[in-house]
């Protein structure tokens, strides 16, 4: 969301500006000295976007180019010393219960080190002595200026046993047991308990960057540890990831990498599912016009994550993460893009291909509600919010919210969507079950067999823009149930089959500072 006010926003901007000035000044003073260390020699391979051609780097680099290379490095002090260091391992589900996608990042890549590979075993001892090695079909991707953007590597792990903890270790190699590079880190994850688990737990939030999110990350990391061994647990980040576009353009990849670095106690251990927000489109704080054009149209987002649509559509006209659905236990999760590919969307389609509206409609209509009783839709921008930029004093949605409501709300209502979770507004708020501005019931928190959708805004993940103020919201809107602007926070969704024809959805929102329960509700359903 664009900056519209927030807790300590002025303070945040002052501190951020001073920090940037200090960093840049330090780099400028050492420009000549560092240039020699960071610009590769003629013998240093430099690959184009297709990873086929190489050529020597020019002898001289502009000052801005030297700065961006400095910010590009997170763990590697010198590019030439650790060009293939494996970092930022993270996981994602596919549509198949016995699969997992593993991704990681390197600064550079050379085909001489082989393909990305991953060792997998059910114990650390077996991982070292007799692991299963996955590498067939692994992928390496880059885009734009590869020296700046780096390389993303993806490996599909399949034929996994259900309800099993696996240890894994990433690397590169030329074939089974022929590793040329092996990460020093060993991580683990657990597969789901069965093909369609009876009970699932999902931790959810949106709008999380690298600043003012420390408390939230600590709480989330604790939850991940608590759920170690629970394969029916995962995380959903509902857009606005890292806030890299809120920093100078030459820091764009640096901020992305910093965010991944700060998530290292979370990402490697459980599936991290995402949907796009407006801050994933590309750099907004430009210092060099057109210099970073290759970043636009959600390029970083679509390279750094690997959601089910990208994985399932190798022979179709998709290959991106902008929308998809995921069946997990009693729930069909439908992630949709509020940014592109619908009438009057905020951003052009660019290279994002496909008919999103048709896809979402098919995903809604194809659910077998006798097996999957709950449907939850997730998108970044709200259909219903009491924020002054999203509705008027009469409670009528305006601007983007009204456009989204006119397009998607009839689909939600027709197909019985139970819950719509969004972010974008930097607060937490929950609406009554509502359709076409008409409230179904004013019951506060215990619901049964609802006909209309409950709308939740969960945009308090923590970011440089801060939280919105109380005066940024209308307080007497008929369809509004509860709001909270005092602290960042996260939510835990639990859905459980309670009988052959019954199920219960439970939602709890906690603040980040004290981990206090702030809001909760349940939906009981018979079907």
Short mmCIF file of C-alpha atoms in Angstrom, two decimals:
data_model
loop_
_atom_site.label_atom_id
_atom_site.label_comp_id
_atom_site.label_asym_id
_atom_site.label_seq_id
_atom_site.Cartn_x
_atom_site.Cartn_y
_atom_site.Cartn_z
CA UNK A 1 0.00 0.00 0.00
CA UNK A 2 1.20 3.53 -0.62
CA UNK A 3 2.06 5.59 2.43
CA UNK A 4 -1.09 7.07 3.93
CA UNK A 5 0.02 7.44 7.52
CA UNK A 6 1.06 5.06 10.25
CA UNK A 7 2.43 4.67 13.72
CA UNK A 8 5.74 6.58 14.02
CA UNK A 9 5.82 7.06 10.24
CA UNK A 10 7.69 10.37 10.44
CA UNK A 11 10.23 8.83 12.78
CA UNK A 12 10.65 5.86 10.44
CA UNK A 13 11.31 8.08 7.46
CA UNK A 14 13.86 10.20 9.33
CA UNK A 15 15.76 7.18 10.60
CA UNK A 16 15.66 5.51 7.19
CA UNK A 17 16.93 8.64 5.45
CA UNK A 18 19.80 9.04 7.91
CA UNK A 19 20.66 5.37 7.54
CA UNK A 20 20.77 5.57 3.76
CA UNK A 21 22.89 8.74 3.82
CA UNK A 22 25.36 7.08 6.18
CA UNK A 23 25.62 3.93 4.08
CA UNK A 24 25.99 5.73 0.78
CA UNK A 25 28.57 8.17 2.22
CA UNK A 26 30.66 5.28 3.46
CA UNK A 27 30.53 3.62 0.07
CA UNK A 28 31.44 6.79 -1.77
CA UNK A 29 34.54 7.32 0.38
CA UNK A 30 35.79 3.85 -0.51
CA UNK A 31 34.66 3.82 -4.12
CA UNK A 32 38.06 3.49 -5.76
CA UNK A 33 39.32 0.91 -3.30
CA UNK A 34 36.23 -1.31 -3.51
CA UNK A 35 35.89 -1.05 -7.28
CA UNK A 36 38.93 -3.25 -7.72
CA UNK A 37 37.50 -5.89 -5.41
CA UNK A 38 33.96 -6.05 -6.74
CA UNK A 39 34.32 -5.78 -10.52
CA UNK A 40 35.16 -9.25 -11.89
CA UNK A 41 38.31 -9.73 -13.87
CA UNK A 42 38.21 -10.68 -17.54
CA UNK A 43 38.43 -14.31 -16.55
CA UNK A 44 35.35 -14.06 -14.33
CA UNK A 45 32.38 -15.64 -16.20
CA UNK A 46 29.40 -13.36 -16.66
CA UNK A 47 26.26 -14.97 -18.02
CA UNK A 48 23.39 -13.45 -19.94
CA UNK A 49 19.72 -14.09 -19.21
CA UNK A 50 19.76 -17.40 -21.10
CA UNK A 51 22.93 -18.54 -19.30
CA UNK A 52 24.66 -19.34 -22.57
CA UNK A 53 26.88 -16.44 -23.59
CA UNK A 54 29.76 -14.95 -21.62
CA UNK A 55 31.94 -11.95 -22.17
CA UNK A 56 34.48 -9.88 -20.20
CA UNK A 57 33.24 -6.99 -18.11
CA UNK A 58 34.20 -3.47 -19.16
CA UNK A 59 37.18 -2.07 -17.28
CA UNK A 60 35.33 0.96 -15.95
CA UNK A 61 32.04 1.03 -14.08
CA UNK A 62 29.90 4.04 -13.26
CA UNK A 63 29.58 5.10 -9.64
CA UNK A 64 25.95 3.95 -9.50
CA UNK A 65 26.87 0.50 -10.80
CA UNK A 66 29.53 0.11 -8.13
CA UNK A 67 27.02 1.10 -5.45
CA UNK A 68 24.43 -1.41 -6.61
CA UNK A 69 27.02 -4.21 -6.57
CA UNK A 70 27.91 -3.33 -3.00
CA UNK A 71 24.30 -3.57 -1.89
CA UNK A 72 23.83 -6.82 -3.84
CA UNK A 73 26.13 -8.75 -1.49
CA UNK A 74 24.65 -10.09 1.73
CA UNK A 75 26.85 -12.90 2.98
CA UNK A 76 29.63 -12.80 0.38
CA UNK A 77 32.21 -10.16 1.26
CA UNK A 78 33.85 -10.51 -2.13
CA UNK A 79 32.03 -11.61 -5.26
CA UNK A 80 35.07 -13.45 -6.59
CA UNK A 81 35.49 -15.50 -3.39
CA UNK A 82 31.95 -16.88 -2.93
CA UNK A 83 30.05 -16.61 -6.23
CA UNK A 84 28.19 -19.90 -5.75
CA UNK A 85 27.33 -19.71 -2.06
CA UNK A 86 23.91 -21.31 -1.50
CA UNK A 87 21.51 -19.17 0.52
CA UNK A 88 17.85 -18.37 1.16
CA UNK A 89 16.50 -21.92 0.97
CA UNK A 90 12.70 -21.95 1.01
CA UNK A 91 9.84 -24.37 0.30
CA UNK A 92 6.51 -24.41 -1.52
CA UNK A 93 3.70 -26.90 -2.08
CA UNK A 94 2.58 -28.21 -5.45
CA UNK A 95 -0.88 -29.58 -6.19
CA UNK A 96 0.35 -33.06 -5.26
CA UNK A 97 0.50 -34.09 -1.58
CA UNK A 98 3.74 -36.07 -1.93
CA UNK A 99 5.76 -33.24 -3.49
CA UNK A 100 7.67 -30.17 -2.37
CA UNK A 101 9.58 -27.51 -4.31
CA UNK A 102 12.92 -26.40 -2.87
CA UNK A 103 14.39 -23.07 -4.00
CA UNK A 104 17.63 -21.28 -3.23
CA UNK A 105 19.68 -18.32 -4.43
CA UNK A 106 23.26 -17.78 -5.59
CA UNK A 107 25.06 -14.63 -6.63
CA UNK A 108 26.47 -16.26 -9.75
CA UNK A 109 26.11 -19.46 -11.76
CA UNK A 110 28.29 -21.39 -14.18
CA UNK A 111 27.22 -24.53 -16.00
CA UNK A 112 30.55 -26.13 -15.14
CA UNK A 113 29.36 -26.65 -11.55
CA UNK A 114 26.40 -28.69 -12.80
CA UNK A 115 22.71 -28.60 -12.06
CA UNK A 116 21.04 -27.57 -8.81
CA UNK A 117 20.56 -30.70 -6.69
CA UNK A 118 19.22 -31.61 -3.27
CA UNK A 119 20.01 -34.53 -0.99
CA UNK A 120 17.01 -35.90 0.93
CA UNK A 121 16.74 -38.53 3.68
CA UNK A 122 14.66 -39.39 6.73
CA UNK A 123 17.63 -39.02 9.11
CA UNK A 124 20.82 -36.99 9.19
CA UNK A 125 22.89 -40.18 9.26
CA UNK A 126 21.22 -41.44 6.08
CA UNK A 127 21.55 -37.98 4.52
CA UNK A 128 25.32 -38.32 4.86
CA UNK A 129 25.62 -41.98 3.90
CA UNK A 130 22.85 -42.97 1.49
CA UNK A 131 20.55 -40.08 0.51
CA UNK A 132 18.10 -39.77 -2.36
CA UNK A 133 19.41 -37.11 -4.73
CA UNK A 134 16.97 -35.03 -6.78
CA UNK A 135 18.20 -33.15 -9.82
CA UNK A 136 16.25 -34.30 -12.89
CA UNK A 137 14.16 -31.41 -14.15
CA UNK A 138 15.78 -28.88 -11.82
CA UNK A 139 15.74 -25.30 -13.07
CA UNK A 140 18.00 -22.26 -12.93
CA UNK A 141 16.58 -18.84 -13.76
CA UNK A 142 17.83 -15.29 -13.96
CA UNK A 143 16.67 -12.09 -15.60
CA UNK A 144 17.80 -8.58 -16.39
CA UNK A 145 21.31 -7.80 -15.15
CA UNK A 146 22.29 -11.19 -13.71
CA UNK A 147 25.25 -9.69 -11.88
CA UNK A 148 22.69 -7.69 -9.88
CA UNK A 149 19.67 -10.02 -9.72
CA UNK A 150 21.59 -13.26 -9.19
CA UNK A 151 20.23 -16.73 -9.90
CA UNK A 152 17.25 -18.64 -8.51
CA UNK A 153 17.41 -22.44 -8.46
CA UNK A 154 14.40 -24.75 -8.13
CA UNK A 155 14.21 -28.49 -7.55
CA UNK A 156 11.07 -30.62 -7.39
CA UNK A 157 11.14 -33.31 -4.72
CA UNK A 158 8.57 -36.01 -5.42
CA UNK A 159 7.45 -39.48 -4.36
CA UNK A 160 7.70 -38.46 -0.72
CA UNK A 161 6.11 -40.55 2.01
CA UNK A 162 3.26 -38.89 3.84
CA UNK A 163 3.52 -38.01 7.53
CA UNK A 164 7.30 -38.18 7.40
CA UNK A 165 10.06 -35.77 8.43
CA UNK A 166 12.74 -35.30 5.80
CA UNK A 167 16.17 -33.73 6.11
CA UNK A 168 17.61 -31.99 3.07
CA UNK A 169 20.80 -30.30 1.88
CA UNK A 170 21.11 -28.24 -1.31
CA UNK A 171 23.99 -28.07 -3.75
CA UNK A 172 25.17 -28.39 -7.34
CA UNK A 173 26.46 -31.43 -9.14
CA UNK A 174 26.89 -33.48 -12.26
CA UNK A 175 24.75 -36.42 -11.19
CA UNK A 176 23.91 -38.61 -8.17
CA UNK A 177 26.67 -38.41 -5.55
CA UNK A 178 28.69 -36.11 -7.81
CA UNK A 179 28.29 -32.86 -5.92
CA UNK A 180 30.59 -30.03 -6.88
CA UNK A 181 29.17 -27.66 -4.25
CA UNK A 182 27.23 -28.56 -1.11
CA UNK A 183 25.59 -26.18 1.33
CA UNK A 184 26.78 -26.34 4.92
CA UNK A 185 23.17 -26.09 6.09
CA UNK A 186 20.92 -29.08 6.74
CA UNK A 187 17.22 -28.36 7.18
CA UNK A 188 14.07 -30.43 7.64
CA UNK A 189 10.39 -30.38 6.73
CA UNK A 190 7.49 -32.75 7.33
CA UNK A 191 5.02 -33.94 4.72
CA UNK A 192 1.29 -33.69 5.32
CA UNK A 193 -0.29 -36.41 7.47
CA UNK A 194 -2.33 -37.85 4.61
CA UNK A 195 -3.53 -36.86 1.16
CA UNK A 196 -6.37 -34.79 2.59
CA UNK A 197 -5.68 -34.10 6.28
CA UNK A 198 -8.65 -33.80 8.63
CA UNK A 199 -7.14 -30.79 10.43
CA UNK A 200 -4.84 -28.07 9.11
CA UNK A 201 -3.20 -24.96 10.58
CA UNK A 202 -2.14 -21.96 8.50
CA UNK A 203 -0.28 -18.89 9.78
CA UNK A 204 -1.28 -15.80 7.78
CA UNK A 205 -0.22 -12.19 7.37
CA UNK A 206 0.44 -9.59 4.69
CA UNK A 207 2.60 -6.48 4.24
CA UNK A 208 5.84 -7.61 5.86
CA UNK A 209 9.17 -5.98 5.03
CA UNK A 210 12.56 -5.72 6.70
CA UNK A 211 11.74 -2.83 9.06
CA UNK A 212 9.33 -2.81 12.02
CA UNK A 213 8.65 -6.50 11.58
CA UNK A 214 11.17 -7.90 14.07
CA UNK A 215 8.62 -8.81 16.76
CA UNK A 216 6.34 -10.45 14.24
CA UNK A 217 9.16 -12.51 12.75
CA UNK A 218 10.15 -13.68 16.23
CA UNK A 219 6.61 -14.79 17.01
CA UNK A 220 6.25 -16.52 13.65
CA UNK A 221 9.59 -18.31 14.07
CA UNK A 222 8.39 -19.60 17.45
CA UNK A 223 5.20 -20.91 15.86
CA UNK A 224 7.23 -22.67 13.18
CA UNK A 225 9.34 -24.38 15.86
CA UNK A 226 6.22 -25.34 17.80
CA UNK A 227 4.88 -27.01 14.67
CA UNK A 228 8.05 -28.88 13.77
CA UNK A 229 6.92 -32.33 12.77
CA UNK A 230 3.43 -31.09 11.85
CA UNK A 231 3.16 -31.46 8.09
CA UNK A 232 -0.35 -30.02 8.16
CA UNK A 233 1.02 -26.57 9.03
CA UNK A 234 2.20 -23.90 6.57
CA UNK A 235 2.44 -20.13 6.07
CA UNK A 236 0.58 -17.75 3.75
CA UNK A 237 2.04 -14.30 2.97
CA UNK A 238 -0.74 -12.35 1.25
CA UNK A 239 1.23 -9.83 -0.77
CA UNK A 240 3.66 -6.95 -0.21
CA UNK A 241 6.80 -8.96 0.43
CA UNK A 242 10.04 -7.21 1.51
CA UNK A 243 9.01 -3.66 0.45
CA UNK A 244 12.12 -3.47 -1.73
CA UNK A 245 10.46 -0.80 -3.86
CA UNK A 246 10.33 1.63 -0.91
CA UNK A 247 14.11 2.04 -1.06
CA UNK A 248 16.38 3.62 -3.72
CA UNK A 249 16.26 1.63 -6.93
CA UNK A 250 19.88 0.43 -6.72
CA UNK A 251 18.98 -1.21 -3.37
CA UNK A 252 16.05 -3.18 -4.80
CA UNK A 253 17.75 -6.59 -4.87
CA UNK A 254 19.68 -5.82 -1.71
CA UNK A 255 16.44 -5.36 0.23
CA UNK A 256 14.94 -8.53 -1.27
CA UNK A 257 18.06 -10.45 -0.17
CA UNK A 258 17.98 -8.87 3.28
CA UNK A 259 14.37 -9.94 3.70
CA UNK A 260 15.21 -13.52 2.74
CA UNK A 261 18.15 -13.43 5.14
CA UNK A 262 15.90 -12.33 7.99
CA UNK A 263 13.47 -15.17 7.25
CA UNK A 264 16.06 -17.94 7.60
CA UNK A 265 14.50 -19.29 10.81
CA UNK A 266 11.18 -19.67 8.98
CA UNK A 267 11.53 -20.38 5.26
CA UNK A 268 13.52 -23.64 5.21
CA UNK A 269 11.17 -25.54 7.53
CA UNK A 270 7.66 -25.20 6.15
CA UNK A 271 5.93 -24.35 2.88
CA UNK A 272 5.75 -20.58 2.37
CA UNK A 273 2.85 -19.77 0.07
CA UNK A 274 2.41 -16.29 -1.40
CA UNK A 275 0.29 -14.05 -3.57
CA UNK A 276 1.36 -10.75 -5.21
CA UNK A 277 0.84 -7.25 -3.84
CA UNK A 278 1.44 -3.84 -5.35
CA UNK A 279 4.96 -3.63 -3.86
CA UNK A 280 6.07 -6.59 -5.98
CA UNK A 281 5.64 -4.74 -9.29
CA UNK A 282 9.16 -3.27 -9.31
CA UNK A 283 11.26 -0.33 -8.05
CA UNK A 284 9.32 2.84 -7.30
CA UNK A 285 12.05 5.05 -5.79
CA UNK A 286 13.98 5.64 -9.02
CA UNK A 287 17.42 7.22 -9.13
CA UNK A 288 18.18 6.06 -12.67
CA UNK A 289 15.27 6.31 -15.10
CA UNK A 290 14.83 3.15 -17.21
CA UNK A 291 17.96 1.56 -15.70
CA UNK A 292 15.91 -1.07 -13.91
CA UNK A 293 13.10 -1.54 -16.41
CA UNK A 294 13.77 -5.28 -16.40
CA UNK A 295 12.49 -5.43 -12.80
CA UNK A 296 8.93 -4.40 -13.67
CA UNK A 297 5.85 -6.55 -14.15
CA UNK A 298 6.54 -8.59 -10.99
CA UNK A 299 9.77 -10.10 -12.29
CA UNK A 300 11.46 -10.57 -8.90
CA UNK A 301 8.34 -12.09 -7.38
CA UNK A 302 7.87 -14.53 -10.24
CA UNK A 303 11.51 -15.63 -10.09
CA UNK A 304 11.98 -15.87 -6.34
CA UNK A 305 8.90 -17.98 -5.59
CA UNK A 306 7.43 -21.13 -7.14
CA UNK A 307 3.70 -21.42 -6.58
CA UNK A 308 1.48 -24.23 -7.92
CA UNK A 309 0.37 -22.54 -11.16
CA UNK A 310 3.99 -22.04 -12.22
CA UNK A 311 4.79 -25.64 -11.37
CA UNK A 312 1.70 -27.18 -12.94
CA UNK A 313 1.70 -25.26 -16.20
CA UNK A 314 4.88 -26.10 -18.03
CA UNK A 315 2.88 -26.99 -21.12
CA UNK A 316 0.37 -24.16 -20.75
CA UNK A 317 0.45 -20.42 -21.22
CA UNK A 318 1.08 -19.46 -17.59
CA UNK A 319 4.41 -20.11 -15.87
CA UNK A 320 3.98 -17.50 -13.12
CA UNK A 321 2.83 -17.13 -9.51
CA UNK A 322 0.12 -14.50 -9.89
CA UNK A 323 -2.88 -16.75 -9.22
CA UNK A 324 -3.50 -20.42 -8.42
CA UNK A 325 -5.48 -22.69 -6.14
CA UNK A 326 -4.34 -25.20 -3.55
CA UNK A 327 -6.40 -28.00 -2.02
CA UNK A 328 -5.23 -28.78 1.51
CA UNK A 329 -7.40 -30.84 3.82
CA UNK A 330 -10.91 -29.38 4.27
CA UNK A 331 -10.03 -26.16 2.39
CA UNK A 332 -9.57 -24.98 -1.17
CA UNK A 333 -7.34 -21.89 -1.05
CA UNK A 334 -7.73 -19.68 -4.11
CA UNK A 335 -5.02 -17.07 -4.48
CA UNK A 336 -5.95 -14.33 -6.94
CA UNK A 337 -4.10 -11.29 -8.25
CA UNK A 338 -5.57 -7.92 -7.34
CA UNK A 339 -2.76 -6.31 -9.35
CA UNK A 340 -3.12 -7.55 -12.94
CA UNK A 341 -5.28 -9.46 -15.41
CA UNK A 342 -8.78 -8.18 -14.71
CA UNK A 343 -10.74 -5.17 -15.96
CA UNK A 344 -9.28 -1.84 -14.75
CA UNK A 345 -6.49 -3.55 -12.83
CA UNK A 346 -3.85 -1.23 -11.29
CA UNK A 347 -1.03 -2.66 -13.44
CA UNK A 348 -0.85 -3.80 -17.05
CA UNK A 349 -0.57 -7.47 -17.80
CA UNK A 350 2.94 -7.14 -19.19
CA UNK A 351 4.30 -10.65 -19.54
CA UNK A 352 1.75 -12.08 -17.10
CA UNK A 353 -0.29 -14.33 -19.36
CA UNK A 354 -3.62 -16.01 -18.91
CA UNK A 355 -7.30 -15.37 -18.28
CA UNK A 356 -7.38 -14.93 -14.52
CA UNK A 357 -11.14 -14.40 -14.27
CA UNK A 358 -11.87 -17.64 -16.08
CA UNK A 359 -9.31 -19.51 -14.00
CA UNK A 360 -10.79 -18.25 -10.72
CA UNK A 361 -14.30 -19.07 -11.86
CA UNK A 362 -13.26 -22.62 -12.76
CA UNK A 363 -11.44 -23.00 -9.42
CA UNK A 364 -14.60 -21.97 -7.58
CA UNK A 365 -17.00 -24.09 -9.58
CA UNK A 366 -14.91 -27.27 -9.55
CA UNK A 367 -14.76 -27.67 -5.75
CA UNK A 368 -16.39 -30.82 -4.40
CA UNK A 369 -17.88 -29.36 -1.21
CA UNK A 370 -18.64 -32.81 0.18
CA UNK A 371 -14.86 -33.38 0.37
CA UNK A 372 -13.67 -29.77 0.65
CA UNK A 373 -16.31 -27.92 2.66
CA UNK A 374 -14.51 -24.57 3.02
CA UNK A 375 -13.34 -22.17 0.30
CA UNK A 376 -11.00 -19.30 1.20
CA UNK A 377 -9.91 -16.65 -1.28
CA UNK A 378 -6.73 -14.66 -0.78
CA UNK A 379 -5.73 -11.49 -2.62
CA UNK A 380 -3.82 -8.40 -1.62
CA UNK A 381 -6.25 -5.48 -2.01
CA UNK A 382 -9.54 -5.37 -0.07
CA UNK A 383 -13.09 -5.55 -1.37
CA UNK A 384 -14.34 -4.26 1.99
CA UNK A 385 -12.32 -1.93 4.21
CA UNK A 386 -13.30 0.98 6.42
CA UNK A 387 -10.09 2.78 5.41
CA UNK A 388 -10.84 6.25 4.04
CA UNK A 389 -9.14 5.35 0.75
CA UNK A 390 -11.37 2.30 0.27
CA UNK A 391 -14.86 3.35 1.38
CA UNK A 392 -16.78 6.52 2.10
CA UNK A 393 -18.57 7.60 5.26
CA UNK A 394 -21.73 5.81 4.09
CA UNK A 395 -19.87 2.49 3.93
CA UNK A 396 -19.81 2.38 0.13
CA UNK A 397 -16.59 0.94 -1.31
CA UNK A 398 -14.71 3.37 -3.58
CA UNK A 399 -11.88 3.29 -6.13
CA UNK A 400 -10.03 -0.05 -6.27
CA UNK A 401 -12.24 -1.60 -3.61
CA UNK A 402 -15.42 -0.92 -5.57
CA UNK A 403 -13.91 -2.25 -8.79
CA UNK A 404 -12.79 -5.45 -7.07
CA UNK A 405 -16.14 -5.83 -5.30
CA UNK A 406 -18.11 -5.44 -8.52
CA UNK A 407 -16.02 -8.14 -10.22
CA UNK A 408 -15.33 -10.69 -7.51
CA UNK A 409 -18.09 -10.41 -4.90
CA UNK A 410 -20.77 -11.96 -7.18
CA UNK A 411 -18.40 -14.90 -7.76
CA UNK A 412 -17.78 -15.30 -4.03
CA UNK A 413 -21.51 -15.21 -3.29
CA UNK A 414 -22.57 -17.57 -6.07
CA UNK A 415 -20.00 -20.17 -5.07
CA UNK A 416 -20.27 -19.86 -1.31
CA UNK A 417 -16.83 -18.46 -0.44
CA UNK A 418 -16.53 -18.61 3.35
CA UNK A 419 -13.63 -16.25 3.98
CA UNK A 420 -11.73 -13.61 2.01
CA UNK A 421 -8.34 -12.62 3.49
CA UNK A 422 -6.41 -9.59 2.22
CA UNK A 423 -3.76 -7.06 3.23
CA UNK A 424 -2.79 -3.71 1.66
CA UNK A 425 -4.35 -1.66 4.48
CA UNK A 426 -1.81 -1.57 7.32
CA UNK A 427 -4.11 -2.66 10.07
CA UNK A 428 -6.24 -5.57 11.20
CA UNK A 429 -9.98 -5.44 10.61
CA UNK A 430 -12.83 -7.91 10.31
CA UNK A 431 -16.22 -7.36 8.72
CA UNK A 432 -19.53 -9.08 9.41
CA UNK A 433 -20.71 -11.66 6.86
CA UNK A 434 -21.81 -9.38 4.05
CA UNK A 435 -22.97 -9.37 0.47
CA UNK A 436 -23.72 -6.30 -1.62
CA UNK A 437 -23.31 -4.09 1.48
CA UNK A 438 -26.03 -6.05 3.31
CA UNK A 439 -25.05 -7.78 6.56
CA UNK A 440 -26.25 -11.35 7.01
CA UNK A 441 -25.94 -11.35 10.82
CA UNK A 442 -24.55 -9.08 13.53
CA UNK A 443 -23.34 -12.06 15.55
CA UNK A 444 -19.85 -11.11 16.74
CA UNK A 445 -17.84 -14.31 16.58
CA UNK A 446 -19.75 -17.61 16.48
CA UNK A 447 -21.27 -18.51 13.12
CA UNK A 448 -23.04 -21.49 11.64
CA UNK A 449 -23.85 -22.34 8.03
CA UNK A 450 -23.27 -18.82 6.70
CA UNK A 451 -24.45 -17.82 3.26
CA UNK A 452 -22.25 -14.72 2.93
CA UNK A 453 -18.51 -14.13 3.07
CA UNK A 454 -16.53 -12.83 6.04
CA UNK A 455 -13.87 -10.30 4.96
CA UNK A 456 -10.64 -9.97 6.96
CA UNK A 457 -7.84 -7.47 6.41
CA UNK A 458 -4.57 -8.73 7.89
CA UNK A 459 -2.08 -6.11 6.67
CA UNK A 460 -0.15 -5.59 9.89
CA UNK A 461 2.88 -7.74 9.11
CA UNK A 462 5.25 -4.83 9.77
CA UNK A 463 7.01 -2.62 7.23
CA UNK A 464 8.80 0.68 6.69
CA UNK A 465 5.49 2.48 6.10
CA UNK A 466 4.20 1.67 9.57
CA UNK A 467 0.65 1.06 10.74
CA UNK A 468 -2.29 3.24 9.76
CA UNK A 469 -3.73 5.68 12.29
CA UNK A 470 -7.19 5.46 13.82
CA UNK A 471 -8.22 8.57 11.91
CA UNK A 472 -7.51 6.75 8.63
CA UNK A 473 -10.74 4.77 9.12
CA UNK A 474 -14.48 5.28 9.31
CA UNK A 475 -15.86 4.09 12.64
CA UNK A 476 -19.59 3.75 12.08
CA UNK A 477 -19.79 1.52 9.04
CA UNK A 478 -22.66 -0.95 9.25
CA UNK A 479 -20.78 -3.96 7.88
CA UNK A 480 -17.69 -3.41 10.08
CA UNK A 481 -17.21 -5.74 13.04
CA UNK A 482 -13.76 -5.19 14.61
CA UNK A 483 -10.53 -3.26 14.03
CA UNK A 484 -7.08 -3.04 15.64
CA UNK A 485 -4.32 -0.51 14.86
CA UNK A 486 -2.14 -0.66 17.99
CA UNK A 487 0.49 -3.21 16.93
CA UNK A 488 1.68 -5.50 14.17
CA UNK A 489 0.43 -9.07 14.26
CA UNK A 490 -0.34 -12.37 12.60
CA UNK A 491 -3.28 -14.76 12.38
CA UNK A 492 -3.65 -18.51 12.80
CA UNK A 493 -6.31 -20.32 10.82
CA UNK A 494 -7.35 -23.78 11.96
CA UNK A 495 -9.81 -25.88 9.99
CA UNK A 496 -10.98 -29.29 11.18
CA UNK A 497 -13.38 -31.95 10.02
CA UNK A 498 -15.61 -32.69 13.01
CA UNK A 499 -17.70 -35.42 11.40
CA UNK A 500 -18.48 -37.03 8.08
CA UNK A 501 -20.67 -34.05 7.13
CA UNK A 502 -19.42 -31.27 9.42
CA UNK A 503 -16.37 -29.05 9.85
CA UNK A 504 -15.21 -26.04 11.87
CA UNK A 505 -13.09 -23.07 10.87
CA UNK A 506 -11.33 -21.15 13.66
CA UNK A 507 -9.50 -17.83 13.23
CA UNK A 508 -7.27 -16.14 15.82
CA UNK A 509 -5.33 -12.89 15.49
CA UNK A 510 -2.38 -12.16 17.81
CA UNK A 511 -0.38 -8.99 18.30
CA UNK A 512 3.37 -9.14 17.76
CA UNK A 513 4.64 -7.32 20.83
CA UNK A 514 3.07 -9.45 23.58
CA UNK A 515 1.59 -12.30 21.53
CA UNK A 516 -1.84 -11.52 22.99
CA UNK A 517 -5.02 -12.87 21.42
CA UNK A 518 -6.76 -9.80 19.96
CA UNK A 519 -9.59 -11.22 17.86
CA UNK A 520 -11.14 -14.59 17.11
CA UNK A 521 -14.15 -16.19 15.47
CA UNK A 522 -15.43 -19.61 14.39
CA UNK A 523 -17.57 -20.87 11.54
CA UNK A 524 -19.32 -24.19 12.02
CA UNK A 525 -20.58 -25.86 8.89
CA UNK A 526 -22.80 -28.81 8.13
CA UNK A 527 -22.87 -30.02 4.54
#
